[in-house]
GROMACS .gro file of N, CA and C in nm:
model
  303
    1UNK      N    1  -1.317  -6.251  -8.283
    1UNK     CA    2  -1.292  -6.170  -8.402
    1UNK      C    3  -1.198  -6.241  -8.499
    2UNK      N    4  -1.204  -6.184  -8.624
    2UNK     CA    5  -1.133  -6.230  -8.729
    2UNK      C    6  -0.989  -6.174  -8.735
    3UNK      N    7  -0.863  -6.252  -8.658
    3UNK     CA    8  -0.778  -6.185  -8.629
    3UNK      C    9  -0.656  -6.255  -8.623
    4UNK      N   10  -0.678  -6.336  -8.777
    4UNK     CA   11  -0.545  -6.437  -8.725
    4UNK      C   12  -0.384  -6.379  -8.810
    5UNK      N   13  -0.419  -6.271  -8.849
    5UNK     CA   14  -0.281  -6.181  -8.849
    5UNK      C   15  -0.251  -6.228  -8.763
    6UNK      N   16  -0.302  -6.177  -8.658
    6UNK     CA   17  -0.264  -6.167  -8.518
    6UNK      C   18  -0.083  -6.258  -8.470
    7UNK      N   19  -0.109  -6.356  -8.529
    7UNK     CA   20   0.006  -6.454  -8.502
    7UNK      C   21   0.125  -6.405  -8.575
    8UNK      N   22   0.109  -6.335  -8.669
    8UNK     CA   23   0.219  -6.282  -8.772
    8UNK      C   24   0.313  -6.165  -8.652
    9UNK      N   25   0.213  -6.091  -8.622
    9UNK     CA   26   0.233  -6.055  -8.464
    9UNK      C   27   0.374  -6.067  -8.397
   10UNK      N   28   0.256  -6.183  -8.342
   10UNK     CA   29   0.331  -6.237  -8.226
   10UNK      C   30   0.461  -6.276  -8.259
   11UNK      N   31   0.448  -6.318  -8.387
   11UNK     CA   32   0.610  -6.395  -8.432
   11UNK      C   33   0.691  -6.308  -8.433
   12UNK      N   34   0.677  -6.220  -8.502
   12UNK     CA   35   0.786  -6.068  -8.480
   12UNK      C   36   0.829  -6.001  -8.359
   13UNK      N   37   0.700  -6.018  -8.303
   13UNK     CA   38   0.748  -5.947  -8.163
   13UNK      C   39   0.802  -6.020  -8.056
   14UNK      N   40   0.773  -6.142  -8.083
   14UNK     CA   41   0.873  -6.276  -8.005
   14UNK      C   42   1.061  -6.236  -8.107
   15UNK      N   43   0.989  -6.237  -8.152
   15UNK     CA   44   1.166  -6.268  -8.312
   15UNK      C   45   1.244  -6.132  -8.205
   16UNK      N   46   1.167  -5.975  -8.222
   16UNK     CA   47   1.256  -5.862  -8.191
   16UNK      C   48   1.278  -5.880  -8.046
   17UNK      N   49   1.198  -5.945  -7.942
   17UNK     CA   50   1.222  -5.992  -7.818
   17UNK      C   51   1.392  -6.075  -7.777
   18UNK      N   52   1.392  -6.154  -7.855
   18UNK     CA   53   1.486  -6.285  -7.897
   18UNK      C   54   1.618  -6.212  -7.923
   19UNK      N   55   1.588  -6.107  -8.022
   19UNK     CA   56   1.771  -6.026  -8.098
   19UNK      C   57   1.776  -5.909  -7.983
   20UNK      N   58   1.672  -5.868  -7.864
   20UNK     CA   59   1.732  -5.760  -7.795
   20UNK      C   60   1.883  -5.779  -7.735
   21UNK      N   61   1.929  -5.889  -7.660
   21UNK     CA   62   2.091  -5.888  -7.674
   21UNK      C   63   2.148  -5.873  -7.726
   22UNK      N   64   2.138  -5.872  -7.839
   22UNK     CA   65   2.294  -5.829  -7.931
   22UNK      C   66   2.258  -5.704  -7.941
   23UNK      N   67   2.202  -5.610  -7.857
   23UNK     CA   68   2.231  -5.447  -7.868
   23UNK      C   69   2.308  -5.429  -7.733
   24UNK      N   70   2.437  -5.378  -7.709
   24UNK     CA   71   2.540  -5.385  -7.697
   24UNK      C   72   2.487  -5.294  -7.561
   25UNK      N   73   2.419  -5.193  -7.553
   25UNK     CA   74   2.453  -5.104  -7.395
   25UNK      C   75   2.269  -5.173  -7.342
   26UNK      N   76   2.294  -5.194  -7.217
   26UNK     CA   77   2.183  -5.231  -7.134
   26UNK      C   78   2.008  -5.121  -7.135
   27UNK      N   79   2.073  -5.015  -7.114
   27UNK     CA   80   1.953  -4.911  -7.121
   27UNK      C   81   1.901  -4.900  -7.268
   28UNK      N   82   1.970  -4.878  -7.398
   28UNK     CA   83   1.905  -4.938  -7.489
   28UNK      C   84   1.878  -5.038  -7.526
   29UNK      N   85   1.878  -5.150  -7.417
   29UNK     CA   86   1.809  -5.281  -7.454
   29UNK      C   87   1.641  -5.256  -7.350
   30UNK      N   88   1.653  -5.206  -7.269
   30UNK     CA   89   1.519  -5.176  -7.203
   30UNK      C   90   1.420  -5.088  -7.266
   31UNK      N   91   1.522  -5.009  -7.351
   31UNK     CA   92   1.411  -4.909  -7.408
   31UNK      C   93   1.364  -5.005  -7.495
   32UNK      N   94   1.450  -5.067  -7.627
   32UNK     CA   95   1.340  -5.154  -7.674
   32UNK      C   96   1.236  -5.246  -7.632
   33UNK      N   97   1.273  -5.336  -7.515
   33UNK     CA   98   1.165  -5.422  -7.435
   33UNK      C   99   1.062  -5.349  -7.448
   34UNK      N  100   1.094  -5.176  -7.361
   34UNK     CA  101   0.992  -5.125  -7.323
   34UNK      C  102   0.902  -5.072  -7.464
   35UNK      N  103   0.921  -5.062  -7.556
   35UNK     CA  104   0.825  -4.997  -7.650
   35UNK      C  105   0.782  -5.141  -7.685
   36UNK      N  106   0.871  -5.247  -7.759
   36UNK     CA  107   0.802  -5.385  -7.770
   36UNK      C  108   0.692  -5.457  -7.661
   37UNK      N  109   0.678  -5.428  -7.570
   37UNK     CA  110   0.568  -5.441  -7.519
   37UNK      C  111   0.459  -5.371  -7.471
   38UNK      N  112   0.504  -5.200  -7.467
   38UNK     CA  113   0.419  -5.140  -7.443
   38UNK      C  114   0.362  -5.110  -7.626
   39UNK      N  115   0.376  -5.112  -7.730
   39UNK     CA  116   0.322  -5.134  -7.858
   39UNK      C  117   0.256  -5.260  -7.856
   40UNK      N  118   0.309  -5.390  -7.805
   40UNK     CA  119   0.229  -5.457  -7.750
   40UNK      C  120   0.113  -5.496  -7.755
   41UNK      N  121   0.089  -5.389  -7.636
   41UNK     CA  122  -0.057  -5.412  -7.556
   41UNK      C  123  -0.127  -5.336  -7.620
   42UNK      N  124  -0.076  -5.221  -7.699
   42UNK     CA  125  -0.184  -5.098  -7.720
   42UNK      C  126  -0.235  -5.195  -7.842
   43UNK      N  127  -0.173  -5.279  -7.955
   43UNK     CA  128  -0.239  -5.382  -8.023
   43UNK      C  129  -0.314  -5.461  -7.980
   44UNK      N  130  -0.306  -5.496  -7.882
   44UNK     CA  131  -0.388  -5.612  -7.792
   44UNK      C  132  -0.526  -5.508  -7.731
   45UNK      N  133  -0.479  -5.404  -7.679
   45UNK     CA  134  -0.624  -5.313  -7.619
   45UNK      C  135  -0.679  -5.309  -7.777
   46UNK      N  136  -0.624  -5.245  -7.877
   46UNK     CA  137  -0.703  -5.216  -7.980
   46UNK      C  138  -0.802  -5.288  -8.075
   47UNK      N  139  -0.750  -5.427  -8.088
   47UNK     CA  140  -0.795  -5.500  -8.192
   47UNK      C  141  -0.869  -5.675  -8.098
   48UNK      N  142  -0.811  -5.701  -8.001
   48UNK     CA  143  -0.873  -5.739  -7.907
   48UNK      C  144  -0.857  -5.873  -7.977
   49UNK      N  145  -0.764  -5.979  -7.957
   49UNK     CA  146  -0.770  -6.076  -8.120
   49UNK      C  147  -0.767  -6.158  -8.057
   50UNK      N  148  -0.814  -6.225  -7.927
   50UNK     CA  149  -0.850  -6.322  -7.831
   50UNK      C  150  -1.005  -6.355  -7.811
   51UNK      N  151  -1.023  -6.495  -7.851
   51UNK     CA  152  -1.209  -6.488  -7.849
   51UNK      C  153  -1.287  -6.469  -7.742
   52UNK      N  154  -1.247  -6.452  -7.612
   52UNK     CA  155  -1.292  -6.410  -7.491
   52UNK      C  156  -1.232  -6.292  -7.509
   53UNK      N  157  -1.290  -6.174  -7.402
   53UNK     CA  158  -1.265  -6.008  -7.420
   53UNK      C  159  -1.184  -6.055  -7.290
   54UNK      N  160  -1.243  -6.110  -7.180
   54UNK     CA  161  -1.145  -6.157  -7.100
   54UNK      C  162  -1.013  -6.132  -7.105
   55UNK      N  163  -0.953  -6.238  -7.193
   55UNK     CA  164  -0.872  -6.335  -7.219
   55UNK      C  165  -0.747  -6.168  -7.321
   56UNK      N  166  -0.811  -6.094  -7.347
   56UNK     CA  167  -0.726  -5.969  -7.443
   56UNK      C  168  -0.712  -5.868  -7.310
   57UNK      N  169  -0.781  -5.876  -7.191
   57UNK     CA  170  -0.748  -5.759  -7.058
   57UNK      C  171  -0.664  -5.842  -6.986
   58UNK      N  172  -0.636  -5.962  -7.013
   58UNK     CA  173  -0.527  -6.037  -6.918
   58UNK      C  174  -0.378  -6.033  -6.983
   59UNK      N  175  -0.403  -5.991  -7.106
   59UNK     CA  176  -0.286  -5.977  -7.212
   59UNK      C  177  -0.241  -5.868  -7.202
   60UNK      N  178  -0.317  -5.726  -7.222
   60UNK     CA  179  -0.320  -5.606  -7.194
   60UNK      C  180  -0.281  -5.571  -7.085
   61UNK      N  181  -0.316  -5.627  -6.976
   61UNK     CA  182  -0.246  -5.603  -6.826
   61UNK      C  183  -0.092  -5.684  -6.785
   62UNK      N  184  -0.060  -5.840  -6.829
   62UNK     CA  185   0.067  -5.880  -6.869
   62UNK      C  186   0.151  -5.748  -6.964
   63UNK      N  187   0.136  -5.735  -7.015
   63UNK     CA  188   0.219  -5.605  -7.103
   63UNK      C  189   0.237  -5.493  -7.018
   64UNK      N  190   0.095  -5.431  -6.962
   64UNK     CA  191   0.152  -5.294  -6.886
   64UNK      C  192   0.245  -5.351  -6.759
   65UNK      N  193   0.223  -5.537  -6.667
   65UNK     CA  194   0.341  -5.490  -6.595
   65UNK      C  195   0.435  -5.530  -6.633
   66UNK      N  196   0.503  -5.616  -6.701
   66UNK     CA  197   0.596  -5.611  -6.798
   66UNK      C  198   0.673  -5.448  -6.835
   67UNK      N  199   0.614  -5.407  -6.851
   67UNK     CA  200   0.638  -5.270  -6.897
   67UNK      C  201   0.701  -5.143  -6.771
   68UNK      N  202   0.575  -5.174  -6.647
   68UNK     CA  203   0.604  -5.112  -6.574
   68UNK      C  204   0.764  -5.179  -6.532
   69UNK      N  205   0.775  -5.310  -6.508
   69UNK     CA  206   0.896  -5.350  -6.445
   69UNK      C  207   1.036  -5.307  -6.534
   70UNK      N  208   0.977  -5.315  -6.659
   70UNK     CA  209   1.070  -5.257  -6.708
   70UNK      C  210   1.149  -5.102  -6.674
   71UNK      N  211   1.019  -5.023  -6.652
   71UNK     CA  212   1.046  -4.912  -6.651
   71UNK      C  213   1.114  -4.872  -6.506
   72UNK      N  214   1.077  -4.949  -6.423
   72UNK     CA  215   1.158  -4.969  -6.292
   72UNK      C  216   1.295  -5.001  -6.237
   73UNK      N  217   1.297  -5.094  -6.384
   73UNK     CA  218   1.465  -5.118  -6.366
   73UNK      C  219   1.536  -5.063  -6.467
   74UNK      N  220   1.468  -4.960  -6.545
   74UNK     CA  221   1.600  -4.851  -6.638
   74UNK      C  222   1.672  -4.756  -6.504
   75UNK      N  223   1.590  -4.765  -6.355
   75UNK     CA  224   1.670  -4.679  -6.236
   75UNK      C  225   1.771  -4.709  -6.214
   76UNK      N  226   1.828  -4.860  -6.222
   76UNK     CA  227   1.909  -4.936  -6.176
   76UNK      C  228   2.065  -4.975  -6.303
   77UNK      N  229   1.994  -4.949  -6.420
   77UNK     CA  230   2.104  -4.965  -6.491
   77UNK      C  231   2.218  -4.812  -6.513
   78UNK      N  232   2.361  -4.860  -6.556
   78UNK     CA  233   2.424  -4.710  -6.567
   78UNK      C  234   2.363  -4.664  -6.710
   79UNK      N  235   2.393  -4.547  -6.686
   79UNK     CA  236   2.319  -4.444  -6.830
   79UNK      C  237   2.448  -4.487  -6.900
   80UNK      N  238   2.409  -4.452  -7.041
   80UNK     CA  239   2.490  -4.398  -7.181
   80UNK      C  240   2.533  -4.258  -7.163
   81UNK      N  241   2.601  -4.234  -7.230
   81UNK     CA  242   2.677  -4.095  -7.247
   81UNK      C  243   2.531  -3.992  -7.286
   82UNK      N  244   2.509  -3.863  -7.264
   82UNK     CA  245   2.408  -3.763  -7.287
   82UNK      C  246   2.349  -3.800  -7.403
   83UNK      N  247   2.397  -3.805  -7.518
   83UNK     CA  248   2.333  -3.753  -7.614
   83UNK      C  249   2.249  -3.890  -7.675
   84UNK      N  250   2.321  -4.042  -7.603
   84UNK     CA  251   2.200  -4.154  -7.669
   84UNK      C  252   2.119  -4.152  -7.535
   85UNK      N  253   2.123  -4.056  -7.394
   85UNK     CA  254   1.990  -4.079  -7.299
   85UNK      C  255   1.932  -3.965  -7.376
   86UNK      N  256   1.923  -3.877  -7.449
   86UNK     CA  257   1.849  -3.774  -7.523
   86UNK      C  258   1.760  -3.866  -7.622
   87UNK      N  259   1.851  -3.905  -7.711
   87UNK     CA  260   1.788  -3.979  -7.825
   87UNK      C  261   1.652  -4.112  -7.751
   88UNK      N  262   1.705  -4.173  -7.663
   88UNK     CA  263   1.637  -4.279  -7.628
   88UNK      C  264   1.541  -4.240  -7.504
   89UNK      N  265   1.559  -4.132  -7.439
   89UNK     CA  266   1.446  -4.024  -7.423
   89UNK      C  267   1.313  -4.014  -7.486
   90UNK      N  268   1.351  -3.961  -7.568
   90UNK     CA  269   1.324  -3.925  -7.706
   90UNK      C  270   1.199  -4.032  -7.777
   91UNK      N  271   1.245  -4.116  -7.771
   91UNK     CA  272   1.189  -4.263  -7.849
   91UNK      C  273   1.115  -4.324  -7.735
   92UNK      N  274   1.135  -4.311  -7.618
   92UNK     CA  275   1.066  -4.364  -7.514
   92UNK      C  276   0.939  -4.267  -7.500
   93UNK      N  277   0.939  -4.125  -7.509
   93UNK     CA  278   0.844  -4.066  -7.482
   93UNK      C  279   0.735  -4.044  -7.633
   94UNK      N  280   0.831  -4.066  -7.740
   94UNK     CA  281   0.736  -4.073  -7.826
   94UNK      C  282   0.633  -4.206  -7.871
   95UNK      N  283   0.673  -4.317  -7.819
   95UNK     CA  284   0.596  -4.430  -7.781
   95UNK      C  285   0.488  -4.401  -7.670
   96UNK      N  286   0.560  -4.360  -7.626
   96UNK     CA  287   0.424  -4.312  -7.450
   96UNK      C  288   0.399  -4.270  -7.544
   97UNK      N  289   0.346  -4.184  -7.603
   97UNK     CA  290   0.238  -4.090  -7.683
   97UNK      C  291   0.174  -4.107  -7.761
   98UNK      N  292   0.235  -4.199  -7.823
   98UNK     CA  293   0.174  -4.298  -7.944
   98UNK      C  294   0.093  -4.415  -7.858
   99UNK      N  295   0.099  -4.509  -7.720
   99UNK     CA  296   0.020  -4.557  -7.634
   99UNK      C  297  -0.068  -4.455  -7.625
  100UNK      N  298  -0.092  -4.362  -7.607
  100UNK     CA  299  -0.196  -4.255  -7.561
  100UNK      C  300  -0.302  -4.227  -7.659
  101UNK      N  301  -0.298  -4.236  -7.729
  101UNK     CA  302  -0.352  -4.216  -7.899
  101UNK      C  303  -0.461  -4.346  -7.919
   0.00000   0.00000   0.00000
C-alpha cells in the first residue's frame, strides 16, 4: 500500500518513546508507553503500511506484547497519590476504548 506517511509515524512515536523519562513518577511513564504502543498497533492493524500483510501481524502482535508487558509491570510499580491513579485511570481506559473502535 501507499503508505509512506507511515515513517512520519514512526519518527514521532520513536521521538515520544525517547522523552518518556523525563516524566518524573514511574506509573505515568507506563501509562504513556502503554497508550504509545497500544495506539501503535491499532495504526498498524488499521492501515497495514508493510508490503507483506504478514509482515503488519508481526508488528501488530510486537505492540500487543509490548503492551501486555507493560501492563504487567504497572503491578509492580508504587502508585501516585489518588487523584493522578484516577486521572491516569482514566486515560488508560479511554485508549482501551479507542483500541476497540
Amino acid at each position: 500500500p501507499e503508505c509512506r506517511w507511515m515513517t512520519l509515524i514512526y519518527l514521532v512515536r520513536n521521538l515520544a518513546i525517547s522523552l518518556t523519562p523525563v516524566i518524573p513518577n514511574s506509573f505515568s511513564q507506563l501509562v504513556v508507553l502503554y497508550s504509545i504502543f497500544l495506539s501503535s498497533g491499532i495504526v498498524n492493524a488499521w492501515m497495514t503500511p508493510w508490503k507483506l500483510t504478514s509482515h503488519s501481524v508481526i508488528e501488530v502482535c510486537l505492540n500487543s506484547v509490548f503492551s501486555t508487558f507493560i501492563l504487567i509491570s504497572m503491578r509492580f510499580v508504587e502508585m501516585p497519590s489518588a487523584t493522578t491513579c484516577v486521572g491516569l485511570t482514566l486515560a488508560l481506559l479511554g485508549t482501551s476504548l479507542m483500541g476497540m473502535l
